[in-house]
């Protein structure tokens, strides 16, 4: 099931004409892909469009403080970087973009409603899965397009809201990273060597969704038995009970979708309690989201981590110059390395901006909300992370990555080594089928 | 299975020890001043943030542990830094009491709750300005755990957890000694029992109350230090869960009882860790179930007193 990069994700094997055609040929799309130099001398067909002069007003809600800020601030940096690049490249069909950022903690609906009341042209966020689920009916009611940065519970668009118009999600949903973790575990240990598994996941919708999908996947592929599953509260201060249980059961694989401070806590207490001597493998889907908070000793051990579609070392910054330039820009601007959640913010803005400009090109005027929403369905675009699509189901799709957690002295941050790239088709169901049914059919 | 049970109990003692340090401060403040301090969790968080700066600086002045001698030096420096960080809370607690709390002792309880809730918000913003919005980690936990792993009756267990348990017992012993054996402690207790009589015999209740609030803030801060130099990090909002759990502990132990706070904290720690092991969904509910059970049997708590440190 492991595959190479899908077509067009690397400069190798893709010529300038193909790239321009793929990204829509506009200066903005190419700039957001991180390949501005490719467009020198190209004509811009948007000059004659009937577009207002005033700036586009947008709002992002994300976690700006507290424990979840580990992810949320990265999303903010990502959105700000995309907006900065948009404005430096002449705006969207000539319109500059303003971005307001507000704290999302517990105020998802109020934030969205306030954005709408303020006349925002588009809204982005939230990070939270439960917050996203709360917002979708309101978004459909208000009719202002929202591109969620994360909020990735698999059932959201598959079962809970299968027919929506204005609500979209940029990031790959949970099934894609949970199954990437399954495949990574099977590749490292071999299906015949995995007899038991356990899980430590955050005690809310996201963690439960990820554990359920991982369980389905690994049991289908290996027949392994679950020996422990714990759901500590998000932002917990202690995971010692779950680690003690794992040490007692000695499972072959431990799966975790812990993120932020929970991820570092798991590694700290796991090392202190000897957990890595009692298991064969820890696969953690978003451990890497804490790359800026880890130390070299924490990543020591059989620890494999994934990234939904991006981290600073993959797509390889040695081969893919847009990623390398972005990493340098973000380290210079913010003093951090960008993680997948940086790309959550960057990608959500890019999805909407490129769709809006594509709509202007087609219509010859600034589009209505419903028209942008129509364009966003089946919309494809590049970012420095490679090629992404928004499907007809309003989900985001792109390659997922998994590799061994290691340390980079050069960047003074956690990194991934021996990376496997999983195409979207290999870790998510075909259109119209739910993830549970699809995994069950293997 | 039996070995796991013992480790769960040790985990509970570790968790309960931190909880006791935080709850003891709340107990002292409530027991003497009659103030239910909603900002107590933020004093705990402030201790964690101060630890980041002070321990981070001090630990940078010594080498990481490479052998027994350097390990001891490193551990002592970290412990001294934690005490220094908690000591920052002494003048802060005293100033808060003298400036904001003192004027409302005779007002209705709702004013006390509103005031301390306001202090909670202000302290949160102070920490945001001082240390930024994102979590921060001292990063010395691995170093402390390199101090040889403790062997307890054949059970390998993190050395840091053992240190915290011992510190928790020491804090309890010191508080009992202070309130039972020292003149100042006895004066504080006498003031708590009868303010008018204490004033009549020449005791400055203002000074006593400021001292008590400062001591309460110190132990909240010291609990924050223990978490911050441990596997946790300092982050905005980190005080909320511990504030709620501290309420649970002092209700279980009996309002105003130090002994009750100690027993209650250990009961909450052990029961929640053991219950989680055997039925994971109980992780959040276990402390509250324990509180309900205790209140059904003893509505005044295990060692219930009111308005008096015992």
Coordinates of C-alpha atoms in Angstrom, one line a residue, chain B residues 90-282:
Chain B
X90 CA 5.2 35.0 48.8
X91 CA 5.3 38.7 48.1
X92 CA 2.8 38.4 45.2
X93 CA 0.3 36.5 47.5
X94 CA 0.9 39.0 50.3
X95 CA 0.3 42.0 48.0
X96 CA -2.8 40.4 46.5
X97 CA -4.3 39.9 50.0
X98 CA -3.4 43.4 51.2
X99 CA -4.6 45.2 48.1
X100 CA -7.6 43.3 46.9
X101 CA -8.8 40.7 49.4
X102 CA -8.6 42.6 52.7
X103 CA -11.3 45.1 51.8
X104 CA -13.9 42.5 51.2
X105 CA -13.6 40.2 54.2
X106 CA -16.9 41.4 55.6
X107 CA -18.7 41.4 52.2
X108 CA -21.0 38.6 51.0
X109 CA -19.3 35.5 49.6
X110 CA -20.4 36.3 46.1
X111 CA -18.1 39.4 46.1
X112 CA -15.2 37.2 47.2
X113 CA -15.9 34.8 44.3
X114 CA -16.2 37.6 41.8
X115 CA -13.0 39.3 43.1
X116 CA -10.9 36.1 43.0
X117 CA -12.3 35.2 39.6
X118 CA -11.2 38.7 38.4
X119 CA -7.7 38.0 39.8
X120 CA -7.7 34.7 38.0
X121 CA -8.2 36.6 34.7
X122 CA -5.6 39.3 35.5
X123 CA -3.0 36.7 36.5
X124 CA -3.6 34.8 33.3
X125 CA -2.9 38.0 31.3
X126 CA 0.1 38.7 33.4
X127 CA 1.6 35.3 32.5
X128 CA 0.6 35.8 28.9
X129 CA 2.5 39.1 28.8
X130 CA 5.5 37.7 30.7
X131 CA 6.0 34.3 29.0
X132 CA 3.9 34.4 25.9
X133 CA 0.8 32.5 24.8
X134 CA 2.5 29.1 24.0
X135 CA 3.5 26.3 26.4
X136 CA 7.0 26.4 27.8
X137 CA 9.1 23.6 29.2
X138 CA 12.1 23.8 31.6
X139 CA 13.5 20.7 30.0
X140 CA 15.3 19.3 33.1
X141 CA 13.0 16.3 33.7
X142 CA 15.2 13.9 31.8
X143 CA 18.2 15.2 33.7
X144 CA 16.6 14.6 37.1
X145 CA 15.5 11.1 36.0
X146 CA 19.1 10.4 35.2
X147 CA 19.7 10.5 39.0
X148 CA 19.9 6.7 39.4
X149 CA 16.5 5.1 39.0
X150 CA 15.1 4.1 42.3
X151 CA 14.7 0.4 43.2
X152 CA 11.8 0.0 45.6
X153 CA 11.3 -3.5 46.7
X154 CA 12.3 -4.8 43.3
X155 CA 10.2 -2.3 41.4
X156 CA 11.9 0.0 39.0
X157 CA 10.2 3.4 39.3
X158 CA 11.1 6.9 38.1
X159 CA 13.3 8.7 40.5
X160 CA 11.5 12.0 40.0
X161 CA 8.2 10.5 41.1
X162 CA 9.8 9.3 44.3
X163 CA 11.3 12.7 44.9
X164 CA 7.9 14.3 44.6
X165 CA 6.3 11.9 47.0
X166 CA 9.0 12.6 49.6
X167 CA 8.6 16.4 49.0
X168 CA 4.8 16.0 49.5
X169 CA 5.3 14.3 52.8
X170 CA 7.9 16.9 53.9
X171 CA 5.4 19.7 53.0
X172 CA 2.7 18.1 55.1
X173 CA 5.1 17.5 58.0
X174 CA 6.3 21.1 57.8
X175 CA 2.8 22.5 57.8
X176 CA 1.7 20.4 60.8
X177 CA 4.8 21.5 62.6
X178 CA 4.3 25.1 61.7
X179 CA 0.7 25.3 62.9
X180 CA 1.1 23.0 65.9
X181 CA 4.5 23.8 67.2
X182 CA 5.5 27.4 66.3
X183 CA 4.3 30.5 68.0
X184 CA 3.4 32.1 64.7
X185 CA 1.4 29.1 63.7
X186 CA -0.5 29.0 66.9
X187 CA -1.3 32.7 66.6
X188 CA -2.6 32.1 63.1
X189 CA -4.9 29.3 64.4
X190 CA -6.0 31.5 67.3
X191 CA -6.9 34.2 64.8
X192 CA -8.8 31.8 62.7
X193 CA -10.8 30.6 65.7
X194 CA -11.7 34.1 67.1
X195 CA -10.6 37.2 65.3
X196 CA -12.1 39.6 67.8
X197 CA -10.3 38.0 70.8
X198 CA -7.1 37.9 68.9
X199 CA -7.3 41.5 68.1
X200 CA -8.2 42.3 71.7
X201 CA -5.0 40.7 72.9
X202 CA -2.9 42.7 70.5
X203 CA -2.5 40.4 67.5
X204 CA -2.5 42.2 64.1
X205 CA -5.0 40.2 62.2
X206 CA -4.1 42.1 59.0
X207 CA -0.5 40.9 59.3
X208 CA -1.6 37.4 60.1
X209 CA -4.0 37.2 57.1
X210 CA -1.4 38.6 54.7
X211 CA 1.1 36.0 56.0
X212 CA -1.5 33.2 55.6
X213 CA -2.4 34.2 52.0
X214 CA 1.3 34.4 51.2
X215 CA 2.0 30.9 52.5
X216 CA -1.0 29.6 50.6
X217 CA 0.3 31.2 47.4
X218 CA 3.8 29.8 48.1
X219 CA 2.5 26.2 48.2
X220 CA 0.4 26.7 45.1
X221 CA 3.5 27.9 43.4
X222 CA 5.6 25.1 44.7
X223 CA 3.1 22.6 43.3
X224 CA 3.4 24.4 40.0
X225 CA 7.2 24.0 40.3
X226 CA 6.9 20.3 40.8
X227 CA 4.8 19.9 37.7
X228 CA 6.9 22.2 35.6
X229 CA 10.3 20.6 36.4
X230 CA 8.6 17.2 35.9
X231 CA 7.2 15.8 32.7
X232 CA 4.7 18.7 32.3
X233 CA 5.1 22.1 30.8
X234 CA 3.8 25.5 31.9
X235 CA 0.9 26.8 29.9
X236 CA -1.9 29.3 30.2
X237 CA -5.0 27.6 31.6
X238 CA -3.1 24.9 33.3
X239 CA -4.5 25.9 36.7
X240 CA -8.1 25.1 36.0
X241 CA -8.1 21.3 36.4
X242 CA -6.0 21.6 39.5
X243 CA -8.3 24.2 40.9
X244 CA -11.3 22.0 40.5
X245 CA -9.4 19.0 41.9
X246 CA -8.3 21.0 44.9
X247 CA -11.9 21.8 45.7
X248 CA -12.7 18.1 45.5
X249 CA -9.8 17.4 47.9
X250 CA -10.7 19.9 50.5
X251 CA -14.3 18.9 50.4
X252 CA -13.3 15.2 50.8
X253 CA -10.9 16.0 53.6
X254 CA -13.1 18.5 55.4
X255 CA -13.0 22.3 54.9
X256 CA -10.0 23.8 56.6
X257 CA -8.4 20.6 57.6
X258 CA -4.7 20.1 56.6
X259 CA -4.8 16.5 57.6
X260 CA -8.0 16.1 55.6
X261 CA -6.3 17.8 52.6
X262 CA -3.4 15.3 52.8
X263 CA -5.6 12.2 53.2
X264 CA -8.0 13.5 50.6
X265 CA -5.3 14.3 48.0
X266 CA -3.8 10.8 48.4
X267 CA -7.2 9.2 48.2
X268 CA -8.0 11.1 45.0
X269 CA -4.6 10.4 43.6
X270 CA -4.6 6.6 44.3
X271 CA -8.2 6.0 43.5
X272 CA -8.1 7.8 40.2
X273 CA -4.9 6.1 39.1
X274 CA -6.1 2.6 40.1
X275 CA -9.6 3.1 38.7
X276 CA -8.2 4.3 35.4
X277 CA -6.1 1.2 35.1
X278 CA -9.1 -1.2 35.5
X279 CA -11.8 0.9 33.8
X280 CA -10.3 3.7 31.7
X281 CA -13.4 5.8 31.3
X282 CA -13.4 6.5 35.0

